[in-house]
mmCIF file of C-alpha atoms in Angstrom:
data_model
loop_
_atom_site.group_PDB
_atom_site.id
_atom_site.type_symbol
_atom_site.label_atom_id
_atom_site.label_comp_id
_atom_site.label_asym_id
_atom_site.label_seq_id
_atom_site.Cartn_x
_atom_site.Cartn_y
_atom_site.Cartn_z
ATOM 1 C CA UNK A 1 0.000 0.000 0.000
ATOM 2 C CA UNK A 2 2.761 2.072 0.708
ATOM 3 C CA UNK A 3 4.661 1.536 -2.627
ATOM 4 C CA UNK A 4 0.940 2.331 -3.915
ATOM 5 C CA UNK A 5 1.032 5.714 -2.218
ATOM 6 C CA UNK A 6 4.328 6.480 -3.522
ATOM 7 C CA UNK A 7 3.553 6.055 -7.080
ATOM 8 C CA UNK A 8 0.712 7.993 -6.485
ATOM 9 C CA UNK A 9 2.813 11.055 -5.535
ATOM 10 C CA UNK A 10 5.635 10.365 -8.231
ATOM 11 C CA UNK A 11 2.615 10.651 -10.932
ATOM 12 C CA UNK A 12 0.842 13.943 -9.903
ATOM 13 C CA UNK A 13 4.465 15.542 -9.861
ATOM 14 C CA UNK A 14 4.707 14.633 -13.061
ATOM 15 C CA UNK A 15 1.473 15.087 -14.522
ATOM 16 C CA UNK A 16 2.097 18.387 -13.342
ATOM 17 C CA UNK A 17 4.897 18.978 -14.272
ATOM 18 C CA UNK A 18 3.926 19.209 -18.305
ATOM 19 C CA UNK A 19 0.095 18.631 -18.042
ATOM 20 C CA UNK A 20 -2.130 19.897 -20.914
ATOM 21 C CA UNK A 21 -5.652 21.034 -20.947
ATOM 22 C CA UNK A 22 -6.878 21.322 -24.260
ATOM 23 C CA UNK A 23 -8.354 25.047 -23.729
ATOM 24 C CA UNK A 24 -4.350 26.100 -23.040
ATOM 25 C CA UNK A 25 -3.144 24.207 -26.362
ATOM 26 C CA UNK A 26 -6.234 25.522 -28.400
ATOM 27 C CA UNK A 27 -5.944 28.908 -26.652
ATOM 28 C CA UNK A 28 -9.408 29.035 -26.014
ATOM 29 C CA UNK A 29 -10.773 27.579 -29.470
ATOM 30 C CA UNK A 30 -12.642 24.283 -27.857
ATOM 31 C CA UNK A 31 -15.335 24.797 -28.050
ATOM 32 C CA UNK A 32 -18.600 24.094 -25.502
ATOM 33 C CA UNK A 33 -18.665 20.476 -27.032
ATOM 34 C CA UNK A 34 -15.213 19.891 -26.168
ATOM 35 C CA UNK A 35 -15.701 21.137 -22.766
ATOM 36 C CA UNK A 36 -17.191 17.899 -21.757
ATOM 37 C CA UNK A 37 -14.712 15.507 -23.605
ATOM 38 C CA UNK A 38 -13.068 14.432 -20.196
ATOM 39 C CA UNK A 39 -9.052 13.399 -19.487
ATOM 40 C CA UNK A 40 -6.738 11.423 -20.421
ATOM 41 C CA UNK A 41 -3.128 10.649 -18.365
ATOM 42 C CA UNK A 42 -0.532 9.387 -20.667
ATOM 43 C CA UNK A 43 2.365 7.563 -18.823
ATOM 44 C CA UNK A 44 5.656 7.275 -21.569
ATOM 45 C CA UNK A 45 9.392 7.307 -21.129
ATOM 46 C CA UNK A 46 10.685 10.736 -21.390
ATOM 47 C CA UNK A 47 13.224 12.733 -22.517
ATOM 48 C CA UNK A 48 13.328 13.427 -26.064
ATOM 49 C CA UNK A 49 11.158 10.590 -27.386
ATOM 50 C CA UNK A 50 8.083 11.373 -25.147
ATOM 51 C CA UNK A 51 9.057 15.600 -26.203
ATOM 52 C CA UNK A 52 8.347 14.331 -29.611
ATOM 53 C CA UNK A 53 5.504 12.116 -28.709
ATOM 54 C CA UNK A 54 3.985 15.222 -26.751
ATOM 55 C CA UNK A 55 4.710 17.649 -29.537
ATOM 56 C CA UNK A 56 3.501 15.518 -32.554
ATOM 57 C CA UNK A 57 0.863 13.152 -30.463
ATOM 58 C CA UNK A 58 -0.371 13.988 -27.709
ATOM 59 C CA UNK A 59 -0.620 18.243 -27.834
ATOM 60 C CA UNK A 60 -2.141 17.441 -31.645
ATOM 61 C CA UNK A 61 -5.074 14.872 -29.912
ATOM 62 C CA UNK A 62 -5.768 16.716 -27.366
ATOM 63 C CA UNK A 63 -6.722 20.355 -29.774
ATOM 64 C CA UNK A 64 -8.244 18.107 -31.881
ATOM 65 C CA UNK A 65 -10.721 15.947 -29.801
ATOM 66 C CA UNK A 66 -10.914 18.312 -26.545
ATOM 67 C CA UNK A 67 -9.710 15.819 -24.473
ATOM 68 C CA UNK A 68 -7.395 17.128 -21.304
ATOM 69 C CA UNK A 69 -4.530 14.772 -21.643
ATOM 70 C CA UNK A 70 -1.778 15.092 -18.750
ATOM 71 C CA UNK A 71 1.244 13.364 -19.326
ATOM 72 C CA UNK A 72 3.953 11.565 -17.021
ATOM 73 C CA UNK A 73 6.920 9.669 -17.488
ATOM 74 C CA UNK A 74 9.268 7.568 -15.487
ATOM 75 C CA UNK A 75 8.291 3.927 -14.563
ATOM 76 C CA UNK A 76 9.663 0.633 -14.842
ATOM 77 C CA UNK A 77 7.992 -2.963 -14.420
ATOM 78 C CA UNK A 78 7.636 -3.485 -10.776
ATOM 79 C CA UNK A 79 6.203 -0.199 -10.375
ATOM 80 C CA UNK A 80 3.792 -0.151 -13.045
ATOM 81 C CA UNK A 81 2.471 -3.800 -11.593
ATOM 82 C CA UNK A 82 1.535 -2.479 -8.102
ATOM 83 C CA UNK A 83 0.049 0.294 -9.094
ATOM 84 C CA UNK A 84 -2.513 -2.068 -11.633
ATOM 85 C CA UNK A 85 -2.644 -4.347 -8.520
ATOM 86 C CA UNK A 86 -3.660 -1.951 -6.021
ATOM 87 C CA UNK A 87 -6.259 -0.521 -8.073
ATOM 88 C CA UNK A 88 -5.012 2.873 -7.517
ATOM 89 C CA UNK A 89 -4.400 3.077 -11.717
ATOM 90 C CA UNK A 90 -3.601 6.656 -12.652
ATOM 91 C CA UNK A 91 -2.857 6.653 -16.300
ATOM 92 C CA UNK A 92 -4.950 5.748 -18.866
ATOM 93 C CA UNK A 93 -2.156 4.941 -21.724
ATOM 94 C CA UNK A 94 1.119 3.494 -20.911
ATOM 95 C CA UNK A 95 4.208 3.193 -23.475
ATOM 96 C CA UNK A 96 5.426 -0.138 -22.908
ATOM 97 C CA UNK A 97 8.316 -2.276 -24.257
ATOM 98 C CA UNK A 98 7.298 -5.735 -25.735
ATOM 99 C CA UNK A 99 8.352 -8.283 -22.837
ATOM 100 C CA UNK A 100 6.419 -5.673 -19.930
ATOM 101 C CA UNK A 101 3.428 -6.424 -22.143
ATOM 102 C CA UNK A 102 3.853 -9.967 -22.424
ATOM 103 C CA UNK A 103 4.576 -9.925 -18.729
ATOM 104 C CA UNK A 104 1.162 -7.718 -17.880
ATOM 105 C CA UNK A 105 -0.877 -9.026 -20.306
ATOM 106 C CA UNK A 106 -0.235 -12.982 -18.997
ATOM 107 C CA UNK A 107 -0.562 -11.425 -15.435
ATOM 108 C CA UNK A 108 -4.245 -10.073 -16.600
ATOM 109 C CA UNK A 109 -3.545 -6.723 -15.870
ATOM 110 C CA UNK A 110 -3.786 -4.817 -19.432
ATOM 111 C CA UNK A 111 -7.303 -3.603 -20.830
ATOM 112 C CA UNK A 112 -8.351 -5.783 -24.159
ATOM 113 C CA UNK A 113 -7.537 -3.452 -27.470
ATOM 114 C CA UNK A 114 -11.235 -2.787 -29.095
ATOM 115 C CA UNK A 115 -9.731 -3.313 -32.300
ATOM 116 C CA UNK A 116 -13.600 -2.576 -34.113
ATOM 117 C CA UNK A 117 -12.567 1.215 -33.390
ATOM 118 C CA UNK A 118 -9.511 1.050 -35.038
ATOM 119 C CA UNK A 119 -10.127 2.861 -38.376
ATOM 120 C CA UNK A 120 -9.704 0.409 -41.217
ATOM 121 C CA UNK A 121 -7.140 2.462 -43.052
ATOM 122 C CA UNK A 122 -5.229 2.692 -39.747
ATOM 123 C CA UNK A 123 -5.139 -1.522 -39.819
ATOM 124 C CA UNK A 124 -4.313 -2.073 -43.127
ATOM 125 C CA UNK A 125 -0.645 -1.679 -42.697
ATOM 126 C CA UNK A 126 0.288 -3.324 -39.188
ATOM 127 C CA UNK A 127 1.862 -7.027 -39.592
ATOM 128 C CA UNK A 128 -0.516 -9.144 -38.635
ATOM 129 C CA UNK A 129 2.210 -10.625 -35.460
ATOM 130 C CA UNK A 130 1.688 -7.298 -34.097
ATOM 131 C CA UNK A 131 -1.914 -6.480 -33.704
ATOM 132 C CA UNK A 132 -2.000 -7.962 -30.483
ATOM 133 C CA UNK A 133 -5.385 -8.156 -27.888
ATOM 134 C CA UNK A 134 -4.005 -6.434 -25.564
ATOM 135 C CA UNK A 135 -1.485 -3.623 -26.807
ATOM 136 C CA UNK A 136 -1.189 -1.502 -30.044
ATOM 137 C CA UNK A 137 1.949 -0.935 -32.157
ATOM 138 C CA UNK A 138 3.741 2.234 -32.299
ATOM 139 C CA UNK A 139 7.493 2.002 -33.066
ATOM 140 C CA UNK A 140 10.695 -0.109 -32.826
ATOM 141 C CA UNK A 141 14.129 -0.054 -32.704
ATOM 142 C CA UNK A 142 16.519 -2.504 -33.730
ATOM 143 C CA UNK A 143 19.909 -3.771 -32.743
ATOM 144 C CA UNK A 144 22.075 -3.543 -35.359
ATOM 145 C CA UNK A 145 25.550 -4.237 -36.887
ATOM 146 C CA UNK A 146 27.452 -1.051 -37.374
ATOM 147 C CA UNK A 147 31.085 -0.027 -38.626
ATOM 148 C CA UNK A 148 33.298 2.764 -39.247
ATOM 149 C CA UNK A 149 33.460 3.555 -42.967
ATOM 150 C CA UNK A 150 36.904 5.060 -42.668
ATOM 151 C CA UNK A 151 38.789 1.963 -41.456
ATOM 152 C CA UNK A 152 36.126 -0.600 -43.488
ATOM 153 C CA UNK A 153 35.277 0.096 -46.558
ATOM 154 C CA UNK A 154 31.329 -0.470 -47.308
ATOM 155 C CA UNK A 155 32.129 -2.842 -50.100
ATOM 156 C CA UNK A 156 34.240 -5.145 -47.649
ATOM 157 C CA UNK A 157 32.334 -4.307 -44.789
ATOM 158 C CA UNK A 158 31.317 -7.834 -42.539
ATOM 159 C CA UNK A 159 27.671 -8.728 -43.657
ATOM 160 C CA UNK A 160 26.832 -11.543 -41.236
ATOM 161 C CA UNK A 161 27.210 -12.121 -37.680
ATOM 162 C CA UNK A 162 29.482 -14.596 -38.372
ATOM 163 C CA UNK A 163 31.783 -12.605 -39.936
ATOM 164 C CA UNK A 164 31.767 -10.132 -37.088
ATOM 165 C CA UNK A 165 33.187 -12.955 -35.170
ATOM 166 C CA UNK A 166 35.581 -13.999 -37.676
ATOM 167 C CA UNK A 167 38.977 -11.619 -36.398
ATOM 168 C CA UNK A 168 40.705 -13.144 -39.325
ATOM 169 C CA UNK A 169 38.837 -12.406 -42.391
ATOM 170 C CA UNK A 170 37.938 -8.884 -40.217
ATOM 171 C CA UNK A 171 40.800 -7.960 -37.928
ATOM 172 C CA UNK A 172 39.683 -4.930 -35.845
ATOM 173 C CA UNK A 173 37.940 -4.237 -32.493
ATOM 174 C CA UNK A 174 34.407 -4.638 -31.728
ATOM 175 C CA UNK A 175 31.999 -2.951 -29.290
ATOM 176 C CA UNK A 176 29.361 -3.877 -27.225
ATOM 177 C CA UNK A 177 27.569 -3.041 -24.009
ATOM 178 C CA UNK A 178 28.536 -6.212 -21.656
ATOM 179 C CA UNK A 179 26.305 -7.042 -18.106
ATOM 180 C CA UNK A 180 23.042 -5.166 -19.184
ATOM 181 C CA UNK A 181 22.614 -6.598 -22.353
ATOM 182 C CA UNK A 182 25.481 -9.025 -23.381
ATOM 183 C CA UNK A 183 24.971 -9.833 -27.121
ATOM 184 C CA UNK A 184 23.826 -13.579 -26.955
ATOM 185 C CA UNK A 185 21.473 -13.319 -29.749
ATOM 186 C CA UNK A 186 24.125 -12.187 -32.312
ATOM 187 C CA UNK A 187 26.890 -14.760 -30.592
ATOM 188 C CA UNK A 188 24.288 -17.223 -31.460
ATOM 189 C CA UNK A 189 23.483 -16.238 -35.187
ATOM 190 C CA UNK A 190 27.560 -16.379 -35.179
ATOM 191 C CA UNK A 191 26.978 -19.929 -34.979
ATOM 192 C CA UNK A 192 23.884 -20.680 -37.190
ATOM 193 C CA UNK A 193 22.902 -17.581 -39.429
ATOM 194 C CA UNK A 194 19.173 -18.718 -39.525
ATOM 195 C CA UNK A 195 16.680 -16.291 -38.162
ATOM 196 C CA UNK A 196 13.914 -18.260 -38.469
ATOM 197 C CA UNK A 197 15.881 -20.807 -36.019
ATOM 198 C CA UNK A 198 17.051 -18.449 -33.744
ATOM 199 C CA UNK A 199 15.152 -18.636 -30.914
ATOM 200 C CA UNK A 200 15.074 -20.821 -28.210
ATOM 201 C CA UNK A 201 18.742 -20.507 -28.171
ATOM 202 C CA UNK A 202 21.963 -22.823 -25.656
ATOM 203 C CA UNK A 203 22.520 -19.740 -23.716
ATOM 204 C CA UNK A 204 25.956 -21.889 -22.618
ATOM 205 C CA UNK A 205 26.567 -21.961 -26.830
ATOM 206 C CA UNK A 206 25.780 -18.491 -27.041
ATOM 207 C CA UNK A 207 28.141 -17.496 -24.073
ATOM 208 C CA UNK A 208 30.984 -19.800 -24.867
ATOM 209 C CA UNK A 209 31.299 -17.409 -28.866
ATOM 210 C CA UNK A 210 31.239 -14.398 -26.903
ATOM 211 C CA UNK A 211 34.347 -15.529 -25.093
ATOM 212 C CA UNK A 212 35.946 -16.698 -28.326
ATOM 213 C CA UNK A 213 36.232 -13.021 -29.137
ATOM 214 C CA UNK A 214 38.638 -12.513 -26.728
ATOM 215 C CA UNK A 215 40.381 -8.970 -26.670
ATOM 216 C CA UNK A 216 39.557 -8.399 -30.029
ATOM 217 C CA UNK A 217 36.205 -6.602 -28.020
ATOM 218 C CA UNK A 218 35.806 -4.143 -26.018
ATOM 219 C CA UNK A 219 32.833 -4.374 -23.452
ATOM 220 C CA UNK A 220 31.103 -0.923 -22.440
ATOM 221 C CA UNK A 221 29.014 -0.309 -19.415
ATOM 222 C CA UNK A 222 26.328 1.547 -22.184
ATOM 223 C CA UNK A 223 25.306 2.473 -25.601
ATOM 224 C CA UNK A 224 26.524 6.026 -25.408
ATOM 225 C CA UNK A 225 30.038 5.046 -25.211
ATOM 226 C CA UNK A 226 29.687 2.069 -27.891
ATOM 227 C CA UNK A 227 28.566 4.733 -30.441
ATOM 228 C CA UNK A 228 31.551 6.714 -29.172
ATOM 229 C CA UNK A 229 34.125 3.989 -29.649
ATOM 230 C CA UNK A 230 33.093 3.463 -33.239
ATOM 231 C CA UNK A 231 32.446 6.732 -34.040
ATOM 232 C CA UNK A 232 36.428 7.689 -32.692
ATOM 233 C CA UNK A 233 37.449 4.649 -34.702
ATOM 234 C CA UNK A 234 38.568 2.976 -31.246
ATOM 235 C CA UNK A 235 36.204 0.156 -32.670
ATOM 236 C CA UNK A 236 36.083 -0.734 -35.860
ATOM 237 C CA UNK A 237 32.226 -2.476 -35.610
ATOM 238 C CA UNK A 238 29.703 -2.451 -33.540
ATOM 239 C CA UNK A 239 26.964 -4.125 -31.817
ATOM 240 C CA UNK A 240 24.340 -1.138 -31.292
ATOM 241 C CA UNK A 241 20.919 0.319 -31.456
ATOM 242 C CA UNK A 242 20.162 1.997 -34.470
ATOM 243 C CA UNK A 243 18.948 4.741 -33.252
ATOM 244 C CA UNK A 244 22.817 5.529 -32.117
ATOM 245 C CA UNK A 245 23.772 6.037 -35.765
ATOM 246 C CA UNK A 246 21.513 8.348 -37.379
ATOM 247 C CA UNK A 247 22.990 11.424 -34.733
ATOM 248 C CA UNK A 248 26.379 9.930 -36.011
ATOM 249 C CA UNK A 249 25.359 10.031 -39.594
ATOM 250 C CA UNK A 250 23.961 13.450 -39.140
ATOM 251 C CA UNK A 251 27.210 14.604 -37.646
ATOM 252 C CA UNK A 252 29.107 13.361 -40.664
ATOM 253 C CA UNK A 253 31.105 10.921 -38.468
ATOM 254 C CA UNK A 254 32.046 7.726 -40.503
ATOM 255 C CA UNK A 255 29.565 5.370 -39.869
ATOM 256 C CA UNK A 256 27.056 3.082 -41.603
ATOM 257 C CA UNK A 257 24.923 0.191 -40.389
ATOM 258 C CA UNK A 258 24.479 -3.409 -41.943
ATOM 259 C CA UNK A 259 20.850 -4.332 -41.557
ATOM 260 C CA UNK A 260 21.394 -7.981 -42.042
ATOM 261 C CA UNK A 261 20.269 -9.906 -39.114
ATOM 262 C CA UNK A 262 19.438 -7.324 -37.043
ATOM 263 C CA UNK A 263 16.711 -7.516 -34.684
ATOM 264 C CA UNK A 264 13.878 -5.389 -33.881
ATOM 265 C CA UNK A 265 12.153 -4.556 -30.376
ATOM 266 C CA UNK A 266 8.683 -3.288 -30.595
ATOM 267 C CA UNK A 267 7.009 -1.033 -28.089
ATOM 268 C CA UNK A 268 3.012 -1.002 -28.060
ATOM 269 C CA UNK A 269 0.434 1.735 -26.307
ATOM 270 C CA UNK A 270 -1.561 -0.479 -23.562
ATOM 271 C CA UNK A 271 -4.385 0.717 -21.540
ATOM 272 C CA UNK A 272 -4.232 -0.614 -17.551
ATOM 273 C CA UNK A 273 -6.391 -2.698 -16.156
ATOM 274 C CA UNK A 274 -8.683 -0.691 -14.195
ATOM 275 C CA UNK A 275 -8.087 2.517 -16.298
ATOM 276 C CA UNK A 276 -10.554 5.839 -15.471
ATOM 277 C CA UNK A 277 -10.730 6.951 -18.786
ATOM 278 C CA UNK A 278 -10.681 3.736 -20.948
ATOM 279 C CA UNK A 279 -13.126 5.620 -23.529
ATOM 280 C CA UNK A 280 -10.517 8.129 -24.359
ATOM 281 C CA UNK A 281 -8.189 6.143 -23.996
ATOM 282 C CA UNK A 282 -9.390 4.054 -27.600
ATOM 283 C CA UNK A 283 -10.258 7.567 -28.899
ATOM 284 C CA UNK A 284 -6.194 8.276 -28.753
ATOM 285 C CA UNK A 285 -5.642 5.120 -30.330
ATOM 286 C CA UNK A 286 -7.680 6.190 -33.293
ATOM 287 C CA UNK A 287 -5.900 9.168 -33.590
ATOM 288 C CA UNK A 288 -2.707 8.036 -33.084
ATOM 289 C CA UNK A 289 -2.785 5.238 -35.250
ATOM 290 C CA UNK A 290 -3.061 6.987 -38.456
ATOM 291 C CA UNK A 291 -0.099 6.429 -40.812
ATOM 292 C CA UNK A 292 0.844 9.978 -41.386
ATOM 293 C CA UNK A 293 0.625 10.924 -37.100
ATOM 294 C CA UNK A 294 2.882 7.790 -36.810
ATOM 295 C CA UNK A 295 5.322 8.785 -39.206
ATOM 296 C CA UNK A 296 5.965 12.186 -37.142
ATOM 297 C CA UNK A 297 8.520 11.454 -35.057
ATOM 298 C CA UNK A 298 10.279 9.253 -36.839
ATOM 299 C CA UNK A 299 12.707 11.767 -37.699
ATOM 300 C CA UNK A 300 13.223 13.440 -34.265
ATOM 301 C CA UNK A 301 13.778 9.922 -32.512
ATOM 302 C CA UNK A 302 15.312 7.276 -34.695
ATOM 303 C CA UNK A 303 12.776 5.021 -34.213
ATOM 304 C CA UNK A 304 10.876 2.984 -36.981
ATOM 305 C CA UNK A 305 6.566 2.883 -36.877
ATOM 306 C CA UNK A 306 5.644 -0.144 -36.779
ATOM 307 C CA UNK A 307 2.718 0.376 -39.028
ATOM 308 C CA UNK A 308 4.436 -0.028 -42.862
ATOM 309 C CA UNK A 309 2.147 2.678 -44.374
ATOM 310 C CA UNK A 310 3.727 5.459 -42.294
ATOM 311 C CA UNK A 311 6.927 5.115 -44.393
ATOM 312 C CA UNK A 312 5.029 6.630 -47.190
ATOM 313 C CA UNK A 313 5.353 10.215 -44.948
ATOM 314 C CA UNK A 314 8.877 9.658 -43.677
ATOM 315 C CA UNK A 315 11.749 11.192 -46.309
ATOM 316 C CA UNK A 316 13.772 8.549 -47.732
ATOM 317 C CA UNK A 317 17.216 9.681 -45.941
ATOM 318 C CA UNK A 318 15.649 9.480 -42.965
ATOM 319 C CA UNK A 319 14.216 6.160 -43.149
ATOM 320 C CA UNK A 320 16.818 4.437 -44.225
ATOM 321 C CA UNK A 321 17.889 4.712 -40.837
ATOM 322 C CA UNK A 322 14.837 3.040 -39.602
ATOM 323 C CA UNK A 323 14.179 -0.599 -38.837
ATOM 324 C CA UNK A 324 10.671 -1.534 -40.668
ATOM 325 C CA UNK A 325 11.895 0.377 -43.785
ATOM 326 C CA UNK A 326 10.657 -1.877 -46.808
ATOM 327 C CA UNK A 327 13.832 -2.122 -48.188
ATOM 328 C CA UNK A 328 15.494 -3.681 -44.856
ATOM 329 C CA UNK A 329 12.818 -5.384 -42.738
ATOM 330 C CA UNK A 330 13.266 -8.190 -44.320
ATOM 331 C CA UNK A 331 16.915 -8.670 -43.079
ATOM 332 C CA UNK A 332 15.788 -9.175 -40.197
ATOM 333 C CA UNK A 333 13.320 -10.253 -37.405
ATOM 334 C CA UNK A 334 11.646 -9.261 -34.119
ATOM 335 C CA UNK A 335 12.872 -10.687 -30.878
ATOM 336 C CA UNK A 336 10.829 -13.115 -28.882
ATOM 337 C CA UNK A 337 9.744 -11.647 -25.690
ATOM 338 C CA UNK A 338 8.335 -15.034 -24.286
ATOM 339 C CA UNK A 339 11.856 -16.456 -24.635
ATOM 340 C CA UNK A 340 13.713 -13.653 -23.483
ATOM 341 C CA UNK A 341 11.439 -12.893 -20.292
ATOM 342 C CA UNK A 342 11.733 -16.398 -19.238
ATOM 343 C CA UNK A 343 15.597 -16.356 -19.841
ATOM 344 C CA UNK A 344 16.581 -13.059 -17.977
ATOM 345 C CA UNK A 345 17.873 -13.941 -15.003
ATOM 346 C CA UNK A 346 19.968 -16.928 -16.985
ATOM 347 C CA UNK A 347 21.386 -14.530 -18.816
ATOM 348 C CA UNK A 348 22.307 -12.481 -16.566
ATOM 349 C CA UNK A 349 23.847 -15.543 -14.472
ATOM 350 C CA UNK A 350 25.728 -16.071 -17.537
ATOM 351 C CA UNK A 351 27.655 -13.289 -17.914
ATOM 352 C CA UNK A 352 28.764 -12.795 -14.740
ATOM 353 C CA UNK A 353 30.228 -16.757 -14.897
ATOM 354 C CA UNK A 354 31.886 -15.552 -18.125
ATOM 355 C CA UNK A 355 33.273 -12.463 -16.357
ATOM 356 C CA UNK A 356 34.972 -13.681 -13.470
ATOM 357 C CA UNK A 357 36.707 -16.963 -15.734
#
């Protein structure tokens, strides 16, 4: 009850903090119709992906329906659970990653997706593995193979994974991030290069080719200093989100991605169990979901929409950057949250064995 309390308390100092009513973004325009449209409390991530999401979502939804949406940010699984389970829900919308929704939904705690007021032309371009019944798709990033274009040539650049651990054919350094995210996926595509087969995967297998690499890479405590590294030309490739490139790109630092194998992480818009203003909450949806709102902030955050459609708004330099981009989704796949939820602590038991040998 306590914890209850204190999420209580974290929320209204952040719904404060950048709350919205839609007479201050309209400036008075809403009219008396619009005066009765009700609230909406948006919980999301923050910093400069929930500024976009604000600027080119949620502002736009709520001058256009009415609706007073508030806005908060800063949660993370455990959190987010007690506050469902106590009943004391205080958001209406929550921006989750793919394995908290797998982990809520199994748990009963999300709100089913009325997918009937989903506009048709919203639908038709969503993969069908993503309209799930309890969250709806909004963007993804994807981990990526990157390399510095002034030590590797793009024509001789590694395409595989297996290349990337071949130091012989590709003598260089490599960079990852190490304990928070070791890179057993791409150790394991190292060994067999079919997506389709990746998953379930011999953690052991997977953590026996990382160690294989020996010094030839460098481990980083985050993603930050892995773009840094290859960007300085300390590393030669790179294990890294994509979203750490396109800043790069834009900076004219010598970088470019391969977008074979690479591996894309979906986050979804899910409405808690319990929520006050479920109503609005599908009337956001509707909005939202619209190719051309989708494909907003694409450019200001990196990330791809999930929804293929939206590519049709997003300039072609930009989303070549992006994972879903017709020309590269096929290169790769998304990563299966059942697996990897179920896995987590292994993995983390893993590295730490392969740290201290």
């Amino acid at each position: 009850m306590l914890q209850a309390r204190q999420i209580s308390v974290r929320l209204r100092l952040g719904l404060t903090a950048v709350s919205l009513s839609a007479a201050l973004v309209t400036g008075g325009v809403a009219n008396a119709q619009n005066k009765n449209a009700g609230e909406l409390v948006v919980l999301s991530l923050g910093g400069s992906y929930q500024d976009a999401q604000s600027k080119e979502w949620f502002k736009p939804f709520a001058e256009q329906s009415g609706v007073k949406v508030s806005e908060a940010s800063g949660y993370n699984f455990a959190k987010l659970k007690v506050m469902i389970e106590s009943g004391n829900v205080e958001a209406d919308v929550v921006d989750i990653s793919a394995d908290t929704m797998t982990s809520l939904a199994d748990a009963g705690l999300l709100e089913k997706i009325d997918w009937s007021k989903i506009p048709a032309e919203c639908q038709a371009g969503i993969p069908a593995d993503m309209k799930k019944d309890y969250a709806f798709p909004i963007i993804q990033w994807a981990m990526v193979m990157a390399y510095n274009t002034s030590k590797i040539p793009p024509d001789k650049a590694p395409k595989t994974w297996a290349d990337f651990w071949n130091v012989t054919a590709f003598p260089g350094k490599r960079a990852s991030i190490g304990a928070t995210r070791p890179p057993v996926e791409q150790a394991t595509l190292a060994i067999n290069g079919d997506l389709a087969k990746l998953y379930p995967f011999d953690l052991n297998a997977a953590f026996d080719k990382i160690k294989t690499l020996g010094s030839a890479m460098i481990f980083a405590d985050g993603y930050a200093q892995v773009a840094q590294y290859l960007a300085d030309g300390e590393a030669d490739m790179a294990i890294i989100p994509n979203g750490r490139i396109g800043p790069l790109v834009a900076a004219g630092r010598p970088v470019a991605i391969n977008w074979n194998q690479h591996l894309t992480f979906p986050n979804f818009f899910a409405i808690p169990k319990g929520a006050p203003h479920k109503d609005n909450a599908m009337k956001f949806l509707g909005y939202v979901c619209q190719p051309e709102v989708l494909a907003r902030i694409a450019a200001p955050t990196n990330y791809g929409p999930i929804n293929v459609d939206a590519y049709k708004f997003i300039p072609a330099d930009v989303a070549k950057l992006l994972p879903g981009n017709p020309e590269t989704v096929d290169l790769g796949r998304p990563i299966d949250t059942v697996f990897l939820s179920k896995v987590r602590p292994d993995i983390a038991k893993g590295w730490a064995r392969m740290a201290v040998r």
